[in-house]
XYZ file of N, CA and C in Angstrom:
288
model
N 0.849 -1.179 0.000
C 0.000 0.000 0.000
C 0.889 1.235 0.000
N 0.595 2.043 -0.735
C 1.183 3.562 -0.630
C 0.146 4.652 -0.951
N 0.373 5.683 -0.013
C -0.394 7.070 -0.186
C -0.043 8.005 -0.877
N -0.880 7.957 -1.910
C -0.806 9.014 -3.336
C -1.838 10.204 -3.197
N -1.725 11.143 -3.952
C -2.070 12.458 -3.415
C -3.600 12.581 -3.589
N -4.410 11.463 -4.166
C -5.886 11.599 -3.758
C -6.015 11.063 -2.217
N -5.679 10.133 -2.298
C -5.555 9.513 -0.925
C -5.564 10.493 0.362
N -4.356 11.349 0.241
C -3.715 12.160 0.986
C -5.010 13.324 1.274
N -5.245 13.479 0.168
C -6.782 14.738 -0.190
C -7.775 13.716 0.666
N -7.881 12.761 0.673
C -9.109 12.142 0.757
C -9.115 12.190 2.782
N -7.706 12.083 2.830
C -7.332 11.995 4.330
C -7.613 13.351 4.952
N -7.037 14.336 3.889
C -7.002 15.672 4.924
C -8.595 16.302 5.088
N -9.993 15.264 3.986
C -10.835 15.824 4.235
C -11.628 15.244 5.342
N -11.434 13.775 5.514
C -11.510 13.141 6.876
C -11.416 13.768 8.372
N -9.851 14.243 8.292
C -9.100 14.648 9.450
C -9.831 16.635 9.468
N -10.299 16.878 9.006
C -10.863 18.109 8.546
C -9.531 18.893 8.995
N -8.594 18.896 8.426
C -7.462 19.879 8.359
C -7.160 20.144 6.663
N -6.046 21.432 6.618
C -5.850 21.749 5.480
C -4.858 21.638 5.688
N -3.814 21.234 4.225
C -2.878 20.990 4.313
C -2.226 21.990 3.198
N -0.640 22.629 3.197
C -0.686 23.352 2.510
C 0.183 23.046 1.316
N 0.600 23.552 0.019
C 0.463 22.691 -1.141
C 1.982 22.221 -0.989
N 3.258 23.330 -0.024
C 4.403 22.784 -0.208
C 4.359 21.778 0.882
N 3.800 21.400 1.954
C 3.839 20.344 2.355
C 3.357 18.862 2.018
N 2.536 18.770 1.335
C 1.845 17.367 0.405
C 3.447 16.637 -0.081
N 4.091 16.839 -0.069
C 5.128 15.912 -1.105
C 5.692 14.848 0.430
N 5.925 16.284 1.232
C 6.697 15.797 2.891
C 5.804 14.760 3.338
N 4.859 15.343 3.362
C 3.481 14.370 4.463
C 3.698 12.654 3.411
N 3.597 12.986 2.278
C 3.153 11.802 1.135
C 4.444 10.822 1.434
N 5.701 11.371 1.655
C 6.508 10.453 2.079
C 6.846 10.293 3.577
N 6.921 10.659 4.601
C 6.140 10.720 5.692
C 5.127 9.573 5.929
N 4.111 9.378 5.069
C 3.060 8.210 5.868
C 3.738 7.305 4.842
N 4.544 7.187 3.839
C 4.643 6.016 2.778
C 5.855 5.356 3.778
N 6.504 6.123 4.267
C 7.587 5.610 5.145
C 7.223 4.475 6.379
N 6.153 5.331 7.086
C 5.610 4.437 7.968
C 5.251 3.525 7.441
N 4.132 3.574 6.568
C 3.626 2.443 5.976
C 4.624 0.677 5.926
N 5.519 1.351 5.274
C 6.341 0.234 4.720
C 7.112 -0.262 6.141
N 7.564 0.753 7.254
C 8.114 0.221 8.083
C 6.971 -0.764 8.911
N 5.715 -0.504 9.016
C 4.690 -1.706 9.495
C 4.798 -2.885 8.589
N 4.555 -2.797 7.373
C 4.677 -3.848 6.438
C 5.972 -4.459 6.686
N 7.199 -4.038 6.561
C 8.538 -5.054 7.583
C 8.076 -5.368 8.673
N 7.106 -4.707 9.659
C 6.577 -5.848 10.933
C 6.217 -6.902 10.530
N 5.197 -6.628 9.561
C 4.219 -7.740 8.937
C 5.315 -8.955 8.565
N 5.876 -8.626 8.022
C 6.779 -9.387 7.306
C 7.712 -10.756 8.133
N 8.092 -10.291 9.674
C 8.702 -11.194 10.351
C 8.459 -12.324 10.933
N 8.851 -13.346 11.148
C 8.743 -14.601 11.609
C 8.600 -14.877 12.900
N 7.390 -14.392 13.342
C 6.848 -14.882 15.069
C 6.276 -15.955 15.852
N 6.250 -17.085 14.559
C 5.810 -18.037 14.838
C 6.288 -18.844 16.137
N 7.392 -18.858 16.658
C 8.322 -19.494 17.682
C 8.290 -18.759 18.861
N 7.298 -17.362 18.903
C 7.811 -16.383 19.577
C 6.111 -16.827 20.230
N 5.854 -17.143 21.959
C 4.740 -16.673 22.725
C 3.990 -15.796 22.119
N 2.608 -15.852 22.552
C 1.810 -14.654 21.968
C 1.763 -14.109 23.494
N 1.847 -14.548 24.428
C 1.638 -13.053 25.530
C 3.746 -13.065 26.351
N 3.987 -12.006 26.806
C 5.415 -12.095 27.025
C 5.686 -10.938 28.437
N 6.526 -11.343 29.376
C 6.067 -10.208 30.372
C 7.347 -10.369 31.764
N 8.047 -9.202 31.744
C 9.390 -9.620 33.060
C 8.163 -10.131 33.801
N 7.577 -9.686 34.749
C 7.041 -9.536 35.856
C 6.757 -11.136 36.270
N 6.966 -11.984 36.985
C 7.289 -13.061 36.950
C 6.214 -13.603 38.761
N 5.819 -12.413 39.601
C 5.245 -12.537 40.400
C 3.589 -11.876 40.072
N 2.749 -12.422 40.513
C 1.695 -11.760 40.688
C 1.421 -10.413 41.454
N 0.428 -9.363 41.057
C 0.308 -8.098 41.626
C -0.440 -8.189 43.040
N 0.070 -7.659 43.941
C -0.394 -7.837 45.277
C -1.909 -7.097 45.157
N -2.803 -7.401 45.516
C -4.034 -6.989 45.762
C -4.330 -6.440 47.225
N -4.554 -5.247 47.075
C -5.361 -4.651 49.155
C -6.772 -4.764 48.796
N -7.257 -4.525 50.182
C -8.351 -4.911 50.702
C -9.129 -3.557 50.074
N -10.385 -3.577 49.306
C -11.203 -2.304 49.114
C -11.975 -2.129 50.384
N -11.861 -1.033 51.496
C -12.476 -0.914 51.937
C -13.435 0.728 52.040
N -14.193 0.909 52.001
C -14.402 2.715 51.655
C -13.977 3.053 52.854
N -13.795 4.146 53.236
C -13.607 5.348 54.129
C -14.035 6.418 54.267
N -14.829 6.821 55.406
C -16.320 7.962 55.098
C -14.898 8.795 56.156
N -14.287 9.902 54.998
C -13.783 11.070 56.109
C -14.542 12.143 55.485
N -15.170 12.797 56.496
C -16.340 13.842 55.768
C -15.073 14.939 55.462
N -13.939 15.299 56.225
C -13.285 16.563 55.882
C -12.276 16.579 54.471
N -12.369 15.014 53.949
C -12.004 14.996 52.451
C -13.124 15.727 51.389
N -14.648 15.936 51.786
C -16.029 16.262 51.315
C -15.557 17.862 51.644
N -15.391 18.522 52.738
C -15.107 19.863 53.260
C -13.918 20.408 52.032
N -13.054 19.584 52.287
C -11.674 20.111 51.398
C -12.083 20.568 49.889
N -12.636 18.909 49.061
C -13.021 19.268 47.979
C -14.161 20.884 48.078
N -15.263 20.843 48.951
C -15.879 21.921 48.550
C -15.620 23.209 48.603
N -14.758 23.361 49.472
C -13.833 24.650 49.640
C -13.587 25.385 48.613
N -13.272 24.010 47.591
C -12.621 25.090 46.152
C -14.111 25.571 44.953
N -14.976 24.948 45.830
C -16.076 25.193 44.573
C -16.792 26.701 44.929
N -17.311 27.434 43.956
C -17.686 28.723 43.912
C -18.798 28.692 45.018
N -19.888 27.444 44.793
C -20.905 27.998 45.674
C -21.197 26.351 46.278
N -21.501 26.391 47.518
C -22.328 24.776 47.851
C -22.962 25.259 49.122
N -23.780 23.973 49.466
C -24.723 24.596 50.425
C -25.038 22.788 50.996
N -25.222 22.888 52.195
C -25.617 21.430 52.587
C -24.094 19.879 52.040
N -22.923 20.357 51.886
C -22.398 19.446 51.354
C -22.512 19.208 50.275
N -23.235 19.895 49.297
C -23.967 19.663 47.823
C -23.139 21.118 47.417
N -22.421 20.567 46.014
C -22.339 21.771 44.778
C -24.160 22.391 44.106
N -23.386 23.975 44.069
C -24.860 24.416 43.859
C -24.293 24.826 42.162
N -24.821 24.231 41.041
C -24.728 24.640 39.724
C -25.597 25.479 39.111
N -25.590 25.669 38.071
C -26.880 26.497 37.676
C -27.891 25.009 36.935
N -28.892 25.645 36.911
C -30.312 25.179 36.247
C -30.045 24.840 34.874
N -29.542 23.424 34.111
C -29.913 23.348 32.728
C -30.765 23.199 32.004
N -31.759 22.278 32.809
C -32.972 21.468 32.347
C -34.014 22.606 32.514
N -34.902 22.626 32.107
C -36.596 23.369 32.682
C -37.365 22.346 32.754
């Protein structure tokens, strides 16, 4: 596969950007580059190779979920909000 300059048009109307006319040649080799360097992925011999692979050789320690009601973590957060009343953020009205 390679990206030729409809392509490229076809992309920049996708991506809704404009592209400008001295850059099209850069960009066009730019993604043709990538391109081909995935296609050498494609290309290699992984057959011998695990499909999952990983140092970590111990399992992840798991803690206990337990909640924790500290109301002055509730105080802190509201502190920074413009207006609250009752422990409750007061927003404006979107709905009618």
């Amino acid at each position: 596969m390679s990206i030729d300059t409809d392509l490229l048009m076809h992309l920049q109307k996708l991506a809704n950007i404009t592209l400008k006319t001295e850059e099209i040649e850069k960009i066009k080799d730019n993604l043709n580059e990538i391109i081909n360097f995935i296609e050498n992925i494609n290309n290699l011999d992984l057959e011998d190779i695990p499909t999952f692979f990983s140092q970590r050789t111990t399992a992840l320690t798991m803690r206990d979920d337990i909640p924790i009601n500290n109301p002055r973590v509730a105080q802190d957060i509201l502190k920074n909000a413009p207006k609250s009343e009752n422990n409750f953020f007061i927003v404006p009205k979107i709905i009618e």
